[in-house]
Coordinates of C-alpha atoms in Angstrom, one line a residue:
M1 CA -28.2 3.8 20.7
A2 CA -25.2 3.5 22.7
T3 CA -22.3 1.5 21.7
S4 CA -22.2 -2.2 22.3
D5 CA -18.6 -3.8 23.5
K6 CA -18.9 -5.2 20.1
I7 CA -18.9 -2.8 18.4
L8 CA -15.9 -0.7 20.6
K9 CA -14.1 -4.1 19.8
R10 CA -14.1 -3.5 16.8
S11 CA -11.7 -0.8 16.3
I12 CA -10.3 2.0 18.4
D13 CA -11.8 4.3 16.4
P14 CA -15.0 6.4 17.9
S15 CA -16.0 8.3 15.0
V16 CA -16.0 3.6 13.3
H17 CA -18.1 2.9 16.5
Q18 CA -20.7 6.1 16.4
M19 CA -20.9 4.6 12.3
L20 CA -21.4 0.9 13.6
V21 CA -23.8 2.2 15.7
R22 CA -25.6 4.0 13.0
A23 CA -25.6 0.9 10.8
E24 CA -26.2 -1.5 13.5
G25 CA -30.0 1.1 14.1
L26 CA -30.1 0.8 9.8
G27 CA -30.0 -2.3 9.9
L28 CA -27.3 -2.8 7.4
E29 CA -24.0 -5.2 6.9
T30 CA -20.4 -4.6 6.8
A31 CA -17.1 -6.1 7.0
W32 CA -17.8 -7.1 10.5
D33 CA -20.6 -8.5 10.6
R34 CA -20.0 -10.8 7.0
Y35 CA -15.9 -11.6 9.0
E36 CA -18.2 -12.5 12.1
A37 CA -20.9 -14.8 10.3
M38 CA -17.7 -16.5 8.3
L39 CA -16.7 -18.1 11.7
P40 CA -15.4 -20.5 12.9
E41 CA -13.5 -19.5 9.6
C42 CA -11.8 -23.2 7.3
G43 CA -9.7 -23.8 9.4
F44 CA -7.5 -25.8 6.6
G45 CA -7.5 -22.6 4.8
E46 CA -5.9 -21.4 7.5
L47 CA -2.9 -23.7 7.5
G48 CA -2.9 -23.1 3.5
V49 CA -3.2 -27.1 3.5
C50 CA -6.3 -26.7 0.4
C51 CA -5.1 -27.7 -3.3
R52 CA -7.7 -27.0 -6.0
N53 CA -5.0 -26.7 -9.2
C54 CA -6.8 -29.2 -11.1
N55 CA -9.5 -30.7 -10.8
M56 CA -8.0 -34.6 -9.4
G57 CA -9.2 -32.4 -6.1
P58 CA -10.4 -30.0 -4.4
C59 CA -7.8 -32.0 -1.8
R60 CA -6.7 -31.0 2.0
I61 CA -4.7 -32.5 4.2
S62 CA -4.8 -33.1 7.7
P63 CA -2.8 -31.6 10.1
F64 CA -3.7 -34.9 12.5
E65 CA -0.6 -37.4 13.0
D66 CA -3.1 -40.2 13.2
A67 CA -5.7 -39.4 11.0
G68 CA -6.2 -38.0 7.8
P69 CA -4.7 -37.4 4.3
K70 CA -1.6 -36.5 3.8
Q71 CA -1.1 -36.0 0.5
G72 CA -3.1 -35.1 -2.0
V73 CA -4.3 -37.3 -5.5
C74 CA -1.0 -36.3 -6.8
G75 CA 1.0 -37.4 -4.2
A76 CA 1.8 -33.6 -3.2
S77 CA 2.5 -33.1 1.0
A78 CA 1.5 -30.5 2.7
D79 CA 4.6 -28.8 2.1
I80 CA 4.5 -28.6 -1.0
I81 CA 0.4 -27.5 -1.0
V82 CA 1.5 -24.4 1.0
A83 CA 4.3 -23.6 -0.5
R84 CA 2.7 -24.0 -3.8
N85 CA -0.1 -21.5 -2.3
L86 CA 2.0 -18.8 -0.9
I87 CA 3.8 -18.2 -4.0
R88 CA 0.3 -17.7 -6.3
M89 CA -0.2 -15.0 -3.5
I90 CA 2.9 -13.5 -4.0
A91 CA 2.1 -14.0 -7.5
A92 CA -1.1 -12.0 -7.8
G93 CA 0.2 -9.1 -5.0
A94 CA 3.6 -8.3 -7.7
A95 CA 0.9 -9.0 -10.1
A96 CA -1.8 -5.6 -9.1
H97 CA 1.6 -3.8 -8.1
S98 CA 3.5 -4.2 -11.6
D99 CA 0.1 -3.7 -13.6
H100 CA -0.5 -0.7 -11.7
G101 CA 3.5 0.4 -12.2
R102 CA 2.6 -0.5 -16.0
D103 CA -0.9 1.3 -16.0
L104 CA 1.7 4.7 -14.9
A105 CA 4.4 3.9 -17.7
H106 CA 1.5 3.4 -20.4
T107 CA 0.0 7.4 -19.1
L108 CA 3.8 8.4 -19.6
L109 CA 4.4 7.3 -23.2
L110 CA 0.7 9.1 -24.0
T111 CA 2.1 12.0 -21.9
A112 CA 4.8 12.2 -24.2
E113 CA 2.9 11.6 -27.6
G114 CA 1.0 14.5 -26.7
K115 CA -1.8 12.5 -26.7
G116 CA -2.3 12.1 -22.8
G117 CA -5.8 14.1 -22.2
G118 CA -4.4 17.0 -19.3
Y119 CA -1.5 15.2 -18.0
E120 CA 2.0 16.8 -18.1
I121 CA 5.5 16.3 -16.4
R122 CA 5.7 17.8 -14.1
D123 CA 9.4 16.8 -12.3
E124 CA 11.5 17.8 -15.5
Q125 CA 14.6 17.1 -12.9
K126 CA 13.8 14.2 -11.5
L127 CA 12.5 12.7 -15.3
R128 CA 16.3 13.4 -16.2
T129 CA 17.6 11.5 -12.6
L130 CA 15.7 8.7 -14.1
A131 CA 16.8 8.7 -17.4
A132 CA 20.4 9.3 -16.5
E133 CA 19.7 5.8 -15.0
Y134 CA 18.5 4.1 -18.2
N135 CA 22.3 5.3 -20.0
I136 CA 19.1 7.5 -21.4
A137 CA 20.7 11.3 -23.3
T138 CA 19.7 13.9 -21.7
E139 CA 21.9 16.9 -23.2
G140 CA 19.8 19.4 -25.2
R141 CA 16.9 17.4 -24.8
G142 CA 13.6 18.3 -24.3
K143 CA 11.3 16.7 -21.4
E144 CA 9.3 15.1 -23.9
E145 CA 11.3 13.4 -26.1
I146 CA 13.7 12.1 -22.9
A147 CA 10.1 10.4 -21.5
L148 CA 9.5 9.0 -24.3
D149 CA 12.9 6.9 -24.3
L150 CA 12.8 6.5 -20.7
A151 CA 8.3 5.1 -21.1
R152 CA 10.1 2.6 -23.6
A153 CA 13.0 1.8 -21.7
V154 CA 10.1 1.2 -18.1
Y155 CA 7.8 -0.2 -20.2
A156 CA 10.4 -2.7 -22.0
E157 CA 10.4 -4.0 -17.9
F158 CA 7.6 -5.8 -18.0
G159 CA 7.9 -7.9 -20.8
K160 CA 12.0 -8.5 -20.6
Q161 CA 13.1 -12.2 -21.3
E162 CA 17.0 -10.8 -19.1
G163 CA 17.5 -9.2 -16.5
P164 CA 18.8 -6.9 -14.8
I165 CA 16.1 -5.1 -13.8
Q166 CA 17.4 -1.3 -13.7
F167 CA 15.9 0.2 -10.7
S168 CA 17.1 -3.6 -8.7
R169 CA 20.8 -2.1 -9.2
R170 CA 19.7 0.6 -6.4
A171 CA 20.4 -2.2 -4.1
P172 CA 23.6 -2.5 -2.6
Q173 CA 26.0 -4.7 -4.5
K174 CA 26.9 -6.7 -1.8
R175 CA 22.4 -7.7 -1.3
V176 CA 22.6 -8.0 -5.6
G177 CA 25.5 -10.2 -5.6
L178 CA 23.6 -12.6 -2.6
W179 CA 20.3 -11.9 -4.9
Q180 CA 22.5 -13.5 -8.1
K181 CA 24.3 -16.6 -5.9
L182 CA 20.7 -17.3 -5.0
G183 CA 19.7 -17.1 -8.3
I184 CA 16.9 -14.6 -7.2
D185 CA 18.1 -11.6 -9.3
P186 CA 14.8 -11.4 -10.8
R187 CA 14.2 -10.9 -14.7
G188 CA 11.4 -9.6 -16.4
V189 CA 8.1 -8.4 -13.2
D190 CA 6.1 -10.2 -16.3
R191 CA 8.3 -13.4 -16.9
E192 CA 8.4 -14.1 -12.9
I193 CA 4.8 -14.3 -12.3
V194 CA 4.6 -16.4 -15.2
E195 CA 7.1 -18.2 -14.2
I196 CA 5.3 -19.1 -10.9
M197 CA 1.6 -19.8 -12.4
H198 CA 4.1 -22.8 -14.6
R199 CA 5.7 -23.9 -12.1
T200 CA 2.4 -24.7 -9.3
H201 CA 1.0 -25.7 -12.0
I202 CA -0.3 -29.5 -12.0
G203 CA 3.5 -31.8 -12.2
V204 CA 5.9 -29.2 -12.1
D205 CA 7.9 -27.9 -9.2
N206 CA 7.4 -30.4 -6.6
D207 CA 11.1 -28.9 -4.1
P208 CA 9.1 -26.1 -1.1
V209 CA 12.2 -24.6 -0.8
N210 CA 12.8 -23.9 -4.4
L211 CA 9.2 -22.5 -4.7
I212 CA 10.1 -19.9 -2.1
L213 CA 12.9 -19.1 -3.9
Q214 CA 10.7 -18.7 -7.3
G215 CA 8.2 -16.8 -5.1
L216 CA 11.3 -14.4 -3.5
R217 CA 12.8 -13.2 -7.0
A218 CA 8.8 -12.1 -8.6
S219 CA 8.8 -10.2 -4.8
I220 CA 11.8 -8.4 -5.7
A221 CA 10.7 -7.9 -8.8
D222 CA 7.6 -6.5 -7.9
G223 CA 9.1 -4.0 -5.0
W224 CA 12.5 -2.9 -6.7
G225 CA 11.0 -3.7 -10.2
G226 CA 6.9 -2.9 -10.7
S227 CA 6.3 -1.0 -7.4
M228 CA 10.0 1.7 -7.9
I229 CA 8.4 1.9 -11.7
A230 CA 4.8 3.0 -10.4
T231 CA 5.9 5.7 -7.5
E232 CA 9.2 6.9 -9.9
I233 CA 5.9 8.1 -12.3
S234 CA 4.0 9.1 -11.4
D235 CA 7.0 11.2 -9.6
V236 CA 7.8 12.6 -12.6
L237 CA 4.1 12.9 -13.9
F238 CA 2.4 14.4 -10.9
G239 CA 4.8 16.3 -8.8
T240 CA 7.4 14.8 -6.1
P241 CA 5.9 14.4 -2.7
K242 CA 6.7 17.4 -0.2
P243 CA 5.7 18.3 3.3
I244 CA 2.7 19.4 2.8
R245 CA -0.9 20.1 5.9
S246 CA -3.8 18.4 5.8
L247 CA -7.0 16.3 8.1
A248 CA -7.5 12.7 8.7
N249 CA -10.9 11.0 9.8
L250 CA -14.4 10.7 8.4
G251 CA -15.6 14.2 10.5
V252 CA -13.7 16.1 7.0
L253 CA -16.8 14.7 4.6
K254 CA -18.6 18.2 4.8
A255 CA -22.3 19.0 5.6
D256 CA -23.1 21.7 3.0
E257 CA -20.5 20.7 0.3
V258 CA -20.8 18.4 -2.3
N259 CA -18.4 15.6 -1.0
I260 CA -16.8 13.5 -3.6
V261 CA -14.5 9.7 -1.9
V262 CA -11.5 8.6 -4.3
H263 CA -10.7 4.9 -3.9
G264 CA -7.9 2.6 -4.6
H265 CA -4.8 3.0 -5.8
E266 CA -3.9 4.7 -8.8
P267 CA -3.6 8.5 -9.1
T268 CA -4.2 8.4 -12.6
L269 CA -8.0 9.4 -12.5
S270 CA -8.1 10.5 -8.6
E271 CA -5.2 13.8 -9.8
M272 CA -8.1 14.8 -12.5
I273 CA -11.2 14.6 -10.6
V274 CA -9.2 17.1 -8.0
A275 CA -8.6 19.5 -10.8
A276 CA -11.6 18.6 -12.6
C277 CA -13.3 19.8 -9.3
R278 CA -11.4 23.3 -8.7
D279 CA -12.8 23.5 -12.5
A280 CA -14.4 26.7 -12.8
E281 CA -17.9 25.1 -14.6
M282 CA -18.1 22.1 -11.5
L283 CA -17.9 24.6 -9.1
G284 CA -20.9 27.3 -10.5
L285 CA -23.7 24.0 -10.7
A286 CA -22.7 23.2 -7.3
A287 CA -23.4 26.5 -5.9
K288 CA -26.4 26.3 -8.6
L289 CA -28.0 23.2 -6.7
G290 CA -27.5 25.1 -3.3
A291 CA -23.8 23.3 -1.9
Q292 CA -21.0 25.4 -1.0
G293 CA -18.3 23.5 -2.6
I294 CA -17.3 19.9 -3.5
N295 CA -15.2 18.5 -1.4
V296 CA -13.2 16.1 -3.0
V297 CA -11.8 13.8 -0.3
G298 CA -9.6 10.3 -0.1
L299 CA -9.3 6.7 0.6
C300 CA -7.1 3.8 1.3
C301 CA -4.0 4.1 -1.1
T302 CA -5.8 6.1 -4.3
G303 CA -6.2 8.4 -1.4
N304 CA -2.5 8.5 -0.7
E305 CA -1.8 9.3 -3.8
V306 CA -3.6 12.6 -3.7
L307 CA -3.0 13.5 0.0
M308 CA 0.7 13.6 -0.4
R309 CA 0.6 15.8 -3.3
H310 CA -2.8 17.8 -2.8
G311 CA -3.2 18.0 0.7
I312 CA -6.3 16.2 -0.2
P313 CA -8.1 15.0 3.2
M314 CA -9.0 11.5 3.8
V315 CA -11.4 10.3 5.0
G316 CA -10.1 6.8 6.6
N317 CA -8.5 3.6 5.6
F318 CA -9.8 0.4 4.6
L319 CA -12.5 -0.7 7.1
Q320 CA -13.5 2.9 6.6
Q321 CA -15.2 3.0 2.9
E322 CA -18.4 1.3 3.6
L323 CA -19.0 3.6 7.1
A324 CA -18.2 7.2 4.8
V325 CA -21.4 6.1 2.6
I326 CA -22.7 5.6 5.5
T327 CA -22.5 9.2 6.8
G328 CA -25.5 9.9 4.0
A329 CA -22.9 12.9 3.1
V330 CA -21.3 11.0 -0.1
E331 CA -22.5 12.6 -3.2
A332 CA -20.2 9.3 -5.5
I333 CA -18.1 7.6 -4.4
I334 CA -15.5 7.1 -7.8
V335 CA -12.9 3.7 -7.6
D336 CA -10.4 2.7 -9.8
V337 CA -8.7 -1.2 -8.6
Q338 CA -7.8 -2.6 -5.8
C339 CA -8.7 -2.7 -2.0
I340 CA -12.9 -1.6 -3.2
M341 CA -14.7 -3.8 -1.6
P342 CA -18.1 -5.1 -3.7
A343 CA -20.3 -5.1 -0.6
L344 CA -20.3 -1.2 -1.6
G345 CA -22.8 -2.2 -4.7
N346 CA -26.0 -2.8 -2.0
L347 CA -24.8 -0.2 0.4
I348 CA -25.9 2.2 -2.2
G349 CA -29.0 1.6 -2.6
C350 CA -29.1 2.6 0.9
F351 CA -28.2 6.3 0.2
H352 CA -28.1 8.6 -2.9
T353 CA -24.5 8.3 -3.2
R354 CA -23.6 7.1 -6.7
F355 CA -21.1 4.2 -6.9
I356 CA -18.3 4.8 -10.2
S357 CA -16.3 2.5 -11.5
T358 CA -13.9 3.8 -14.4
S359 CA -11.2 0.9 -14.4
P360 CA -11.7 -1.6 -17.7
K361 CA -10.4 -4.2 -15.1
A362 CA -12.4 -3.7 -12.0
K363 CA -16.5 -3.7 -12.6
F364 CA -18.9 -3.9 -9.1
P365 CA -22.2 -4.8 -9.0
G366 CA -24.1 -2.1 -8.5
A367 CA -21.9 0.2 -10.2
T368 CA -22.0 2.7 -12.8
H369 CA -19.5 1.8 -14.8
I370 CA -17.6 5.0 -16.6
E371 CA -14.7 3.8 -18.5
F372 CA -11.2 5.7 -18.0
H373 CA -9.0 6.4 -20.6
E374 CA -5.6 8.4 -20.4
E375 CA -6.4 9.6 -23.7
Q376 CA -9.8 11.7 -23.1
A377 CA -8.4 11.5 -19.0
Y378 CA -10.2 15.6 -18.0
A379 CA -13.2 14.7 -20.2
I380 CA -14.1 11.9 -18.5
A381 CA -12.9 13.2 -14.8
K382 CA -15.1 16.2 -15.4
E383 CA -18.3 13.7 -16.6
I384 CA -17.6 11.9 -13.2
V385 CA -17.7 14.9 -11.0
R386 CA -20.3 16.8 -12.8
I387 CA -22.6 12.8 -11.6
A388 CA -21.5 14.0 -8.5
V389 CA -23.0 17.2 -8.2
E390 CA -25.9 16.5 -9.9
N391 CA -26.5 14.0 -7.5
Y392 CA -25.6 16.8 -4.9
R393 CA -29.9 17.6 -4.8
W394 CA -31.4 13.8 -4.0
R395 CA -29.6 14.1 -0.3
K396 CA -31.4 14.0 2.5
P397 CA -29.9 16.4 5.4
G398 CA -32.4 14.5 7.4
Q399 CA -30.4 11.2 7.1
V400 CA -27.0 13.3 7.6
V401 CA -24.2 12.2 10.3
I402 CA -21.5 13.3 9.8
P403 CA -19.0 12.2 13.1
N404 CA -17.1 14.7 14.2
D405 CA -13.5 13.0 14.1
K406 CA -11.4 14.2 12.2
V407 CA -7.2 15.6 13.0
E408 CA -4.2 16.8 11.3
C409 CA -1.7 15.9 10.0
L410 CA 2.3 16.5 8.0
V411 CA 2.1 14.6 4.8
G412 CA 4.3 13.8 1.7
F413 CA 8.5 12.8 3.3
S414 CA 9.6 11.4 -0.6
T415 CA 12.8 10.6 -1.0
E416 CA 13.7 13.7 -1.5
A417 CA 11.8 15.9 0.9
I418 CA 13.3 13.8 3.9
L419 CA 17.1 14.5 2.1
E420 CA 16.1 18.4 1.9
A421 CA 14.6 18.3 5.9
L422 CA 18.3 16.8 6.2
G423 CA 20.1 19.6 4.9
G424 CA 20.4 17.7 1.3
S425 CA 22.7 15.1 2.8
L426 CA 21.9 11.6 4.8
E427 CA 25.0 12.5 6.8
P428 CA 23.2 14.1 9.5
L429 CA 20.4 11.2 10.3
L430 CA 23.4 8.2 10.0
E431 CA 25.3 10.6 12.5
Q432 CA 21.8 10.1 15.0
I433 CA 21.8 7.4 14.0
K434 CA 25.6 6.6 15.0
S435 CA 25.3 8.2 18.4
G436 CA 22.2 6.6 19.5
A437 CA 20.0 9.5 19.4
I438 CA 17.8 7.0 16.5
K439 CA 17.6 3.8 17.6
G440 CA 16.6 2.7 13.9
I441 CA 14.2 2.7 11.6
A442 CA 11.5 0.3 11.1
G443 CA 8.9 0.7 8.1
V444 CA 5.4 0.0 9.2
V445 CA 2.5 -1.0 6.4
G446 CA -0.3 -2.8 5.7
C447 CA -3.5 -3.1 5.4
N448 CA -6.9 -3.2 8.2
N449 CA -8.3 -6.9 8.7
P450 CA -11.5 -7.7 11.1
K451 CA -10.1 -9.9 12.7
V452 CA -8.0 -8.1 14.6
Q453 CA -9.4 -4.4 16.1
H454 CA -9.1 -1.7 13.5
D455 CA -6.5 0.5 13.7
F456 CA -5.3 -0.9 17.3
G457 CA -2.0 -3.2 15.9
H458 CA -1.0 0.0 14.3
V459 CA -1.4 2.9 16.6
N460 CA -0.2 0.7 19.4
L461 CA 3.1 -0.7 17.4
V462 CA 4.1 3.1 16.3
R463 CA 3.7 4.2 19.8
E464 CA 5.9 2.0 21.2
L465 CA 8.9 2.4 18.8
I466 CA 9.1 5.8 19.1
K467 CA 8.8 5.8 22.4
N468 CA 12.0 4.0 22.1
N469 CA 13.7 6.4 19.7
V470 CA 12.7 4.0 16.9
L471 CA 12.1 6.4 13.6
V472 CA 9.1 5.5 12.4
V473 CA 8.7 6.2 8.7
T474 CA 4.9 4.5 7.1
T475 CA 3.2 4.3 3.8
G476 CA -1.0 3.1 2.9
C477 CA -3.8 2.2 5.8
N478 CA -1.3 2.6 8.8
A479 CA -0.2 5.8 7.6
I480 CA -4.0 6.8 7.5
A481 CA -4.4 5.3 11.2
C482 CA -1.1 6.8 12.3
A483 CA -2.6 10.4 11.2
K484 CA -6.1 9.9 12.9
V485 CA -4.6 9.8 16.2
G486 CA -2.2 12.8 15.9
L487 CA 1.3 10.8 15.1
M488 CA 2.0 12.4 11.9
L489 CA 2.2 15.7 13.7
P490 CA 5.3 17.2 14.7
E491 CA 3.5 17.6 18.1
A492 CA 4.5 14.0 18.6
A493 CA 7.9 14.2 19.5
A494 CA 6.5 14.2 22.8
Q495 CA 5.2 10.7 22.6
A496 CA 9.4 9.5 21.6
G497 CA 12.4 8.8 23.7
D498 CA 14.1 11.7 24.6
G499 CA 16.9 11.6 21.6
L500 CA 14.1 10.8 19.2
K501 CA 12.1 13.4 20.9
A502 CA 15.2 16.3 20.1
V503 CA 15.5 15.5 17.0
C504 CA 12.5 15.4 15.8
Q505 CA 12.0 19.3 17.7
S506 CA 15.2 20.5 15.8
L507 CA 14.1 19.2 12.5
G508 CA 10.7 20.2 13.1
I509 CA 9.1 17.1 11.2
P510 CA 6.7 14.0 13.0
P511 CA 8.4 11.4 14.6
V512 CA 5.9 8.8 12.3
L513 CA 6.6 10.1 8.5
H514 CA 4.4 9.5 6.0
M515 CA 5.4 8.0 2.9
G516 CA 3.0 7.6 0.7
S517 CA 0.8 4.8 -0.7
C518 CA 1.0 1.0 -0.5
V519 CA 3.7 1.4 -3.9
D520 CA 5.7 3.3 -2.5
I521 CA 7.2 0.8 0.2
S522 CA 10.0 1.5 -3.0
R523 CA 10.8 4.7 -1.1
I524 CA 11.2 3.2 1.7
L525 CA 14.2 0.3 0.3
T526 CA 15.7 3.2 -1.8
V527 CA 16.2 5.2 1.8
C528 CA 17.9 1.7 3.1
A529 CA 19.9 0.8 0.1
A530 CA 21.6 4.8 0.3
V531 CA 22.3 4.4 4.0
A532 CA 23.2 0.9 3.7
N533 CA 25.9 2.4 0.4
A534 CA 26.9 5.4 2.4
L535 CA 27.4 3.0 6.0
G536 CA 29.8 0.3 3.1
V537 CA 27.1 -2.5 4.5
D538 CA 24.4 -4.7 3.7
I539 CA 20.8 -3.8 4.3
S540 CA 20.9 -6.8 6.6
D541 CA 23.5 -4.8 8.1
L542 CA 20.9 -2.2 8.9
P543 CA 19.6 -1.6 12.5
V544 CA 16.1 -1.6 10.5
A545 CA 12.8 -3.7 10.6
G546 CA 9.8 -4.2 9.2
A547 CA 5.9 -4.4 10.4
A548 CA 2.7 -4.9 9.5
P549 CA 0.8 -5.2 12.1
E550 CA -3.3 -5.6 10.0
W551 CA -1.9 -7.7 7.0
M552 CA -5.0 -8.7 4.7
S553 CA -4.1 -9.0 1.4
E554 CA -2.6 -10.5 -1.7
K555 CA 0.1 -7.8 -2.2
A556 CA 0.8 -7.6 1.4
V557 CA 2.6 -11.1 1.3
S558 CA 4.3 -9.4 -2.0
I559 CA 5.2 -6.8 -0.4
G560 CA 6.8 -9.2 3.2
S561 CA 8.5 -11.5 0.7
Y562 CA 10.6 -8.3 -1.2
V563 CA 10.8 -6.7 2.2
V564 CA 12.9 -10.0 3.7
S565 CA 14.9 -10.9 -0.2
S566 CA 15.9 -7.3 0.2
G567 CA 17.4 -8.5 4.0
I568 CA 14.6 -6.6 6.5
Y569 CA 13.5 -7.9 9.4
T570 CA 10.0 -8.3 9.6
V571 CA 6.9 -8.7 12.1
L572 CA 3.3 -9.5 10.9
G573 CA 0.2 -9.3 13.0
T574 CA -1.4 -11.7 11.2
V575 CA -0.7 -15.2 10.6
P576 CA -0.6 -16.3 7.0
P577 CA -1.2 -19.2 6.2
V578 CA 1.5 -21.5 6.4
L579 CA 1.6 -22.9 9.4
G580 CA 0.4 -26.4 7.5
S581 CA 4.3 -27.1 6.3
T582 CA 6.7 -27.1 9.1
V583 CA 9.6 -26.5 6.5
V584 CA 7.7 -23.7 5.0
T585 CA 7.2 -22.0 8.3
E586 CA 10.7 -22.5 9.5
L587 CA 11.8 -21.5 6.8
L588 CA 10.6 -18.5 6.7
T589 CA 11.0 -18.0 10.7
T590 CA 14.4 -19.3 11.2
G591 CA 15.6 -20.5 7.7
A592 CA 16.4 -17.2 5.2
K593 CA 18.1 -16.1 7.6
D594 CA 21.3 -18.1 6.7
V595 CA 20.2 -17.5 3.1
V596 CA 18.3 -13.8 3.2
G597 CA 19.9 -12.4 5.8
A598 CA 16.6 -12.0 7.3
T599 CA 13.3 -13.4 9.1
F600 CA 9.4 -13.6 9.3
A601 CA 7.8 -13.1 12.5
V602 CA 4.3 -13.2 13.8
E603 CA 3.4 -11.3 16.8
P604 CA -0.1 -9.8 17.5
D605 CA 0.0 -8.3 20.3
P606 CA 1.6 -4.9 18.8
V607 CA 3.9 -3.8 22.1
K608 CA 5.6 -7.3 21.9
A609 CA 5.9 -7.0 18.2
A610 CA 7.6 -3.4 19.0
Q611 CA 9.8 -5.5 21.0
L612 CA 11.2 -8.3 18.8
M613 CA 12.0 -5.3 16.1
I614 CA 13.8 -3.2 19.0
G615 CA 15.7 -6.3 20.3
H616 CA 16.8 -6.6 16.5
I617 CA 17.4 -2.6 16.0
E618 CA 19.8 -3.1 18.9
D619 CA 21.5 -5.9 17.6
K620 CA 22.5 -4.5 14.9
R621 CA 23.4 -2.0 16.6
T622 CA 26.2 -3.6 18.4
A623 CA 26.6 -6.2 15.7
L624 CA 27.5 -2.4 14.0
G625 CA 30.1 -1.5 16.9
L626 CA 27.2 1.2 17.7

């Protein structure tokens, strides 16, 4: 079947085109079809002026000057409603990241108590470093004893009634001082999220600026608290990532092996799935059923977690989850939490694929639920793998269509790995920035969104940045998009400007460094803080910028908010639902500069977005006298 213009406009990825043609031929619906069926989307929702926080409504504010209501039933204006809605998005995003961090703290606690069902402490050095940060004694103590104290300490960060959150003290003193002056230095993670829900209840906080400040406070608790805890404890339990080669895109599925897709965001189950797939009993069962092996591949951020620690191939990013199933080659798609489409439940009815949910927090229609508990982690993982392997016999080879597209990538640049590549110190990086060989650093992150051509914003923004000698660090779905086009290979240095190219070639690194999953944006904060501390300035003084070209989730709203709150100018590729309020829009895009030293901008064109970031970086270089 020929590829129509409609399909070509949905993605820049040929493997996606191939699967969308197949979906169309089979009469299957995807996220793109459902998005188009939704058009035109609700204009009130796009402006953020709908309120259903009480049952006097729902209310909606007219955007037209001469017609329609200008206040809700309670008297809330568009400014109040937009601010309330925005910070509820921040609360949801911060809750998602932070609950992820809490689950990792729980796993560390069980492991330290000897109750972890197969987990062990793999990075003892990092355990001791974190313990020292919390003033936990390490001398003469065993790793389990230290881990027990550390787990209890990070656990307490969530329910703490008064601050500070320990990792927030990694930020430069100037930044912490600013947060304190503004009253947005976070207390406990949960407290800040709960306070948003209280403030946005009818009849509580009705000052849009005051509301936004609480949103920033909760987002800081996410970035420098919940997310950072998730990253650091994952490293302790599963190992701090080091550069490792792998492959990305739908072509990593194998026609002659059992294919298992791990999807979601948390590494606790996927680590055990990887181990269980190497179990001799499971491999023997696969061979008995005619498979040549067991092929585990990743999707979204669960994929990023096992990619950067084990080199497990990445089958795709958010919008490719349905397409992986449509290949007809997937025995099981195993999910934990976040960014998992409920549509998978209907889709698997057309194939032999088993859709297996595992988290008590996340059940799906059409899924087989096998509840995961850390205490029996390996045993449960092995049971799930057995189901997948036994399902291989029901695969219909005549219905299998796997695209050929797969690209090699070099991933796993944790903060520690970057320091190692630089010879143990940030000084070589600082020297390259001072000389202008590297103009600055950009963090490019975020989701996919069918509102924009899949991967177009991600790839073209990053290409424009590296062409102009801006080193890119990346996580999440942006990282996967970059991997699929070869930007995460040392050879991609050829696409960079002369200065960045020379640096990358001398170090043997790509111009786009993979730093992990979406909670690992906390690694980017840590690097920025270290650079700022080395230069004796605030993060807002650095030649750095952020971008989320194809964002869609509430987590991304929290991420953008904590990145701006940390002093980093951030460009969004899709429009947030705030344009219904002049006060909120102006605060986020201009006024915030005088408050936290950074602002948001919105620019759908990725090349123009990159130029905004480069212009900002140039301004910061000039201010620093570089």
